[in-house]
Every structure is written in structure tokens, then in C-alpha cells.
Amino acid sequence: MATSLPGDPIPADAATQSLHDLCARLLAGPSATAVLEAWCRERGLTTTDLVAQALPGPDTPVSLAQRERLELPRGAVVRYRRVRLACGRHVLSEAENWYVPGRLTPAMNHLLETSDTPFGRVVHPLGPTRRNLDLRLLAGAEAPARLGPHDPLFTVAALLLRADGQPLCEVAETYTAAVLARG
């Protein structure tokens, strides 16, 4: 029976199976944050929580289609947050998040503006669910074991809804091959 050490290449069939497993979990889960935190624990990637590292750069304005999906009244404020979600030293994804601060508590808004806490963990008390809009495998996904940890693997677009169905945010996530690592 072959064994693999941390940092060894992942066998092709195991990498493909892991990719499909994670995609299925993200599509079924109420929060990407919760799915990724469980994923990291199962794979032994870290003993610390997932963190959202803010990425500098200009805001990307909310589009008209996003405003409609977010069910925004005229003049409603939307904030933009761009982060890398990291599990220990592994950067699992980059996420763009357009959220409606008026649908969150002041404490939640403060955390989003001043901390490295992922959006899903901040809004967890609201009982959010995800409505997936799109999942796309990218060019390297047919042979994920060949990718480097920073190479993009797949994208997900989703709406996060409060328990009452009101949209909280729209997110565009790009996952890297680092999600396939084992600790």
C-alpha cells in the first residue's frame, strides 16, 4: 500500500474525486465558510479558523443585474469586500462580496469592516442559506493533480439569503488547487 507525505503530489484519481466532493458540498451547503472550515479540519490542513485576508484595490460596483438579485430598493447602499480565504498557510479561494449593510446588525458591519472574519461566520446568527447561481470548472480542472496550489480550479457565484429569504449578499468565488491539499 502506497503512502503519501504532506506536499507529495496527489494521485490524479484522488484529486479529481476530492474536487467533485468539494463542489458537491459547496452546492449543498448553506455557507461556503462552514463547508471550507469542515473541509480543512477533515483534511488536516490547520488547527486554526478560516480567515478572510482583505485584498487591496478598487471596489467593483454592483451591477444592475446584481441589484435586481439583491432585491434592492432605489438608493440602497451596497458594500464591496474582496478577500482571500485562507486555512493556515493554504489560500483556498478569492471572493468578491457585494453585501447590503442595512440588512445586517451594526456589530456584523463592524466585524466585516475591521476584522479578518469570513462573511459566512459573521452572518451565521441570521441563519443564512445559499442560492447557487453558477459553478464552473476552469481549464485545469480536468487534471487537478497537475495544478500548483495557486492555480484557479473552479468558480462559484451565489446569493446568500437570510432565514426569511431576503438576500444579504452576492458572492463570486474563485477556488484554487490548494483546496486539494492534505496536511
mmCIF file of C-alpha atoms in Angstrom:
data_model
loop_
_atom_site.group_PDB
_atom_site.id
_atom_site.type_symbol
_atom_site.label_atom_id
_atom_site.label_comp_id
_atom_site.label_asym_id
_atom_site.label_seq_id
_atom_site.Cartn_x
_atom_site.Cartn_y
_atom_site.Cartn_z
ATOM 1 C CA MET A 1 0.000 0.000 0.000
ATOM 2 C CA ALA A 2 1.498 3.346 -1.030
ATOM 3 C CA THR A 3 1.595 6.228 1.408
ATOM 4 C CA SER A 4 1.884 9.898 0.650
ATOM 5 C CA LEU A 5 3.613 12.566 2.644
ATOM 6 C CA PRO A 6 2.436 16.163 3.076
ATOM 7 C CA GLY A 7 3.492 18.052 -0.028
ATOM 8 C CA ASP A 8 3.639 14.931 -2.236
ATOM 9 C CA PRO A 9 1.647 15.196 -5.479
ATOM 10 C CA ILE A 10 -1.927 13.996 -5.118
ATOM 11 C CA PRO A 11 -2.780 10.936 -7.231
ATOM 12 C CA ALA A 12 -4.868 12.027 -10.222
ATOM 13 C CA ASP A 13 -7.951 9.981 -9.350
ATOM 14 C CA ALA A 14 -7.901 11.146 -5.711
ATOM 15 C CA ALA A 15 -7.574 14.799 -6.773
ATOM 16 C CA THR A 16 -10.497 14.509 -9.184
ATOM 17 C CA GLN A 17 -12.647 12.787 -6.548
ATOM 18 C CA SER A 18 -11.761 15.490 -3.988
ATOM 19 C CA LEU A 19 -12.639 18.211 -6.498
ATOM 20 C CA HIS A 20 -16.067 16.696 -7.188
ATOM 21 C CA ASP A 21 -16.684 16.117 -3.465
ATOM 22 C CA LEU A 22 -15.903 19.724 -2.572
ATOM 23 C CA CYS A 23 -18.037 21.102 -5.418
ATOM 24 C CA ALA A 24 -20.982 18.971 -4.267
ATOM 25 C CA ARG A 25 -20.561 20.144 -0.677
ATOM 26 C CA LEU A 26 -20.398 23.800 -1.695
ATOM 27 C CA LEU A 27 -23.521 23.446 -3.812
ATOM 28 C CA ALA A 28 -25.404 21.730 -0.967
ATOM 29 C CA GLY A 29 -24.079 23.760 1.972
ATOM 30 C CA PRO A 30 -25.712 26.838 3.486
ATOM 31 C CA SER A 31 -22.347 28.627 3.779
ATOM 32 C CA ALA A 32 -19.037 28.327 1.925
ATOM 33 C CA THR A 33 -17.301 29.332 5.154
ATOM 34 C CA ALA A 34 -18.808 26.413 7.069
ATOM 35 C CA VAL A 35 -18.067 23.969 4.237
ATOM 36 C CA LEU A 36 -14.444 25.127 3.945
ATOM 37 C CA GLU A 37 -13.849 25.030 7.692
ATOM 38 C CA ALA A 38 -15.121 21.445 7.879
ATOM 39 C CA TRP A 39 -13.098 20.567 4.742
ATOM 40 C CA CYS A 40 -9.890 21.956 6.286
ATOM 41 C CA ARG A 41 -10.407 20.033 9.525
ATOM 42 C CA GLU A 42 -11.110 16.764 7.671
ATOM 43 C CA ARG A 43 -8.007 17.161 5.527
ATOM 44 C CA GLY A 44 -5.761 18.171 8.437
ATOM 45 C CA LEU A 45 -4.810 21.493 6.856
ATOM 46 C CA THR A 46 -4.834 23.566 10.033
ATOM 47 C CA THR A 47 -5.988 23.776 13.605
ATOM 48 C CA THR A 48 -6.939 27.448 13.280
ATOM 49 C CA ASP A 49 -10.094 29.016 11.879
ATOM 50 C CA LEU A 50 -10.509 30.114 8.292
ATOM 51 C CA VAL A 51 -9.525 33.773 7.846
ATOM 52 C CA ALA A 52 -10.551 36.372 5.281
ATOM 53 C CA GLN A 53 -7.489 38.360 4.252
ATOM 54 C CA ALA A 54 -8.560 41.701 2.759
ATOM 55 C CA LEU A 55 -7.249 42.367 -0.746
ATOM 56 C CA PRO A 56 -6.451 45.948 -1.661
ATOM 57 C CA GLY A 57 -7.757 47.523 -4.809
ATOM 58 C CA PRO A 58 -10.664 49.486 -6.131
ATOM 59 C CA ASP A 59 -14.209 48.443 -5.394
ATOM 60 C CA THR A 60 -16.115 46.723 -8.162
ATOM 61 C CA PRO A 61 -19.505 48.437 -8.373
ATOM 62 C CA VAL A 62 -22.642 46.365 -8.068
ATOM 63 C CA SER A 63 -24.238 45.713 -11.471
ATOM 64 C CA LEU A 64 -27.874 46.289 -12.365
ATOM 65 C CA ALA A 65 -28.431 42.502 -12.517
ATOM 66 C CA GLN A 66 -26.900 42.122 -9.046
ATOM 67 C CA ARG A 67 -29.098 44.933 -7.697
ATOM 68 C CA GLU A 68 -32.133 43.039 -9.010
ATOM 69 C CA ARG A 69 -30.989 39.723 -7.496
ATOM 70 C CA LEU A 70 -30.320 41.504 -4.186
ATOM 71 C CA GLU A 71 -33.851 42.991 -4.378
ATOM 72 C CA LEU A 72 -32.543 46.460 -3.629
ATOM 73 C CA PRO A 73 -34.791 49.469 -3.405
ATOM 74 C CA ARG A 74 -33.609 52.594 -5.215
ATOM 75 C CA GLY A 75 -30.756 54.265 -3.352
ATOM 76 C CA ALA A 76 -29.950 51.256 -1.147
ATOM 77 C CA VAL A 77 -26.311 51.047 -0.116
ATOM 78 C CA VAL A 78 -24.196 48.067 -1.173
ATOM 79 C CA ARG A 79 -20.695 47.476 0.184
ATOM 80 C CA TYR A 80 -17.924 45.582 -1.547
ATOM 81 C CA ARG A 81 -15.432 43.265 0.147
ATOM 82 C CA ARG A 82 -12.690 41.339 -1.649
ATOM 83 C CA VAL A 83 -10.786 38.729 0.341
ATOM 84 C CA ARG A 84 -8.614 35.643 0.180
ATOM 85 C CA LEU A 85 -9.957 32.813 2.317
ATOM 86 C CA ALA A 86 -7.043 31.051 3.950
ATOM 87 C CA CYS A 87 -6.831 27.913 6.017
ATOM 88 C CA GLY A 88 -3.470 28.124 7.783
ATOM 89 C CA ARG A 89 -0.904 28.716 5.025
ATOM 90 C CA HIS A 90 -3.264 27.475 2.292
ATOM 91 C CA VAL A 91 -5.103 30.150 0.276
ATOM 92 C CA LEU A 92 -8.257 28.295 -0.757
ATOM 93 C CA SER A 93 -10.118 30.984 -2.649
ATOM 94 C CA GLU A 94 -10.537 34.608 -3.549
ATOM 95 C CA ALA A 95 -14.001 36.014 -3.051
ATOM 96 C CA GLU A 96 -15.752 39.183 -4.117
ATOM 97 C CA ASN A 97 -18.733 40.023 -1.941
ATOM 98 C CA TRP A 98 -21.393 42.669 -2.585
ATOM 99 C CA TYR A 99 -23.436 42.927 0.622
ATOM 100 C CA VAL A 100 -26.298 45.026 1.936
ATOM 101 C CA PRO A 101 -25.182 46.574 5.247
ATOM 102 C CA GLY A 102 -28.739 47.672 6.085
ATOM 103 C CA ARG A 103 -29.737 44.003 6.372
ATOM 104 C CA LEU A 104 -27.025 43.256 8.944
ATOM 105 C CA THR A 105 -26.612 44.328 12.550
ATOM 106 C CA PRO A 106 -24.220 47.178 13.424
ATOM 107 C CA ALA A 107 -21.925 44.632 15.130
ATOM 108 C CA MET A 108 -21.840 42.497 11.959
ATOM 109 C CA ASN A 109 -20.994 45.523 9.814
ATOM 110 C CA HIS A 110 -18.215 46.482 12.228
ATOM 111 C CA LEU A 111 -16.685 42.981 12.047
ATOM 112 C CA LEU A 112 -16.807 42.984 8.243
ATOM 113 C CA GLU A 113 -15.093 46.366 8.104
ATOM 114 C CA THR A 114 -12.422 45.759 10.735
ATOM 115 C CA SER A 115 -11.633 42.050 11.050
ATOM 116 C CA ASP A 116 -10.450 39.021 9.118
ATOM 117 C CA THR A 117 -13.619 37.106 9.974
ATOM 118 C CA PRO A 118 -15.214 35.430 6.937
ATOM 119 C CA PHE A 119 -18.630 36.734 5.865
ATOM 120 C CA GLY A 120 -20.363 33.396 6.487
ATOM 121 C CA ARG A 121 -19.212 33.293 10.101
ATOM 122 C CA VAL A 122 -20.218 36.940 10.698
ATOM 123 C CA VAL A 123 -23.776 36.417 9.423
ATOM 124 C CA HIS A 124 -24.250 32.912 10.858
ATOM 125 C CA PRO A 125 -26.717 34.192 13.547
ATOM 126 C CA LEU A 126 -29.096 35.197 10.712
ATOM 127 C CA GLY A 127 -29.473 31.544 9.643
ATOM 128 C CA PRO A 128 -28.339 32.125 6.056
ATOM 129 C CA THR A 129 -28.736 29.768 3.130
ATOM 130 C CA ARG A 130 -27.080 29.844 -0.282
ATOM 131 C CA ARG A 131 -28.774 30.008 -3.650
ATOM 132 C CA ASN A 132 -26.173 28.948 -6.178
ATOM 133 C CA LEU A 133 -26.175 30.857 -9.443
ATOM 134 C CA ASP A 134 -23.273 29.146 -11.214
ATOM 135 C CA LEU A 135 -20.397 26.711 -10.754
ATOM 136 C CA ARG A 136 -17.759 26.497 -13.487
ATOM 137 C CA LEU A 137 -14.779 24.206 -13.680
ATOM 138 C CA LEU A 138 -11.785 26.056 -15.128
ATOM 139 C CA ALA A 139 -9.175 24.913 -17.645
ATOM 140 C CA GLY A 140 -7.042 22.820 -15.272
ATOM 141 C CA ALA A 141 -9.945 21.021 -13.597
ATOM 142 C CA GLU A 142 -9.762 18.035 -15.944
ATOM 143 C CA ALA A 143 -6.338 17.207 -14.426
ATOM 144 C CA PRO A 144 -6.350 18.889 -10.999
ATOM 145 C CA ALA A 145 -3.382 16.881 -9.664
ATOM 146 C CA ARG A 146 -1.147 18.699 -12.182
ATOM 147 C CA LEU A 147 -2.016 22.171 -10.891
ATOM 148 C CA GLY A 148 0.039 24.246 -8.496
ATOM 149 C CA PRO A 149 -1.655 25.357 -5.254
ATOM 150 C CA HIS A 150 -2.287 28.905 -6.505
ATOM 151 C CA ASP A 151 -3.780 27.875 -9.846
ATOM 152 C CA PRO A 152 -7.511 28.602 -10.223
ATOM 153 C CA LEU A 153 -9.619 25.440 -10.233
ATOM 154 C CA PHE A 154 -13.302 26.461 -10.291
ATOM 155 C CA THR A 155 -15.627 29.389 -9.689
ATOM 156 C CA VAL A 156 -18.918 29.695 -7.847
ATOM 157 C CA ALA A 157 -21.419 32.541 -7.922
ATOM 158 C CA ALA A 158 -24.123 32.564 -5.255
ATOM 159 C CA LEU A 159 -26.608 34.621 -3.310
ATOM 160 C CA LEU A 160 -26.617 34.369 0.465
ATOM 161 C CA LEU A 161 -30.129 34.717 1.896
ATOM 162 C CA ARG A 162 -31.357 35.375 5.431
ATOM 163 C CA ALA A 163 -33.645 32.795 7.024
ATOM 164 C CA ASP A 164 -36.621 34.933 5.907
ATOM 165 C CA GLY A 165 -35.436 34.734 2.269
ATOM 166 C CA GLN A 166 -34.178 38.309 1.985
ATOM 167 C CA PRO A 167 -30.851 38.496 0.091
ATOM 168 C CA LEU A 168 -27.825 39.543 2.155
ATOM 169 C CA CYS A 169 -25.120 39.419 -0.477
ATOM 170 C CA GLU A 170 -23.928 38.128 -3.785
ATOM 171 C CA VAL A 171 -20.552 36.442 -3.948
ATOM 172 C CA ALA A 172 -18.196 35.441 -6.734
ATOM 173 C CA GLU A 173 -15.641 32.880 -5.527
ATOM 174 C CA THR A 174 -12.598 31.526 -7.338
ATOM 175 C CA TYR A 175 -11.180 28.407 -5.710
ATOM 176 C CA THR A 176 -7.543 27.420 -6.067
ATOM 177 C CA ALA A 177 -5.998 23.975 -6.301
ATOM 178 C CA ALA A 178 -4.844 24.467 -2.673
ATOM 179 C CA VAL A 179 -8.285 23.115 -1.682
ATOM 180 C CA LEU A 180 -6.998 19.676 -2.717
ATOM 181 C CA ALA A 181 -4.056 19.709 -0.279
ATOM 182 C CA ARG A 182 -3.778 17.436 2.722
ATOM 183 C CA GLY A 183 -1.990 18.282 5.956
#
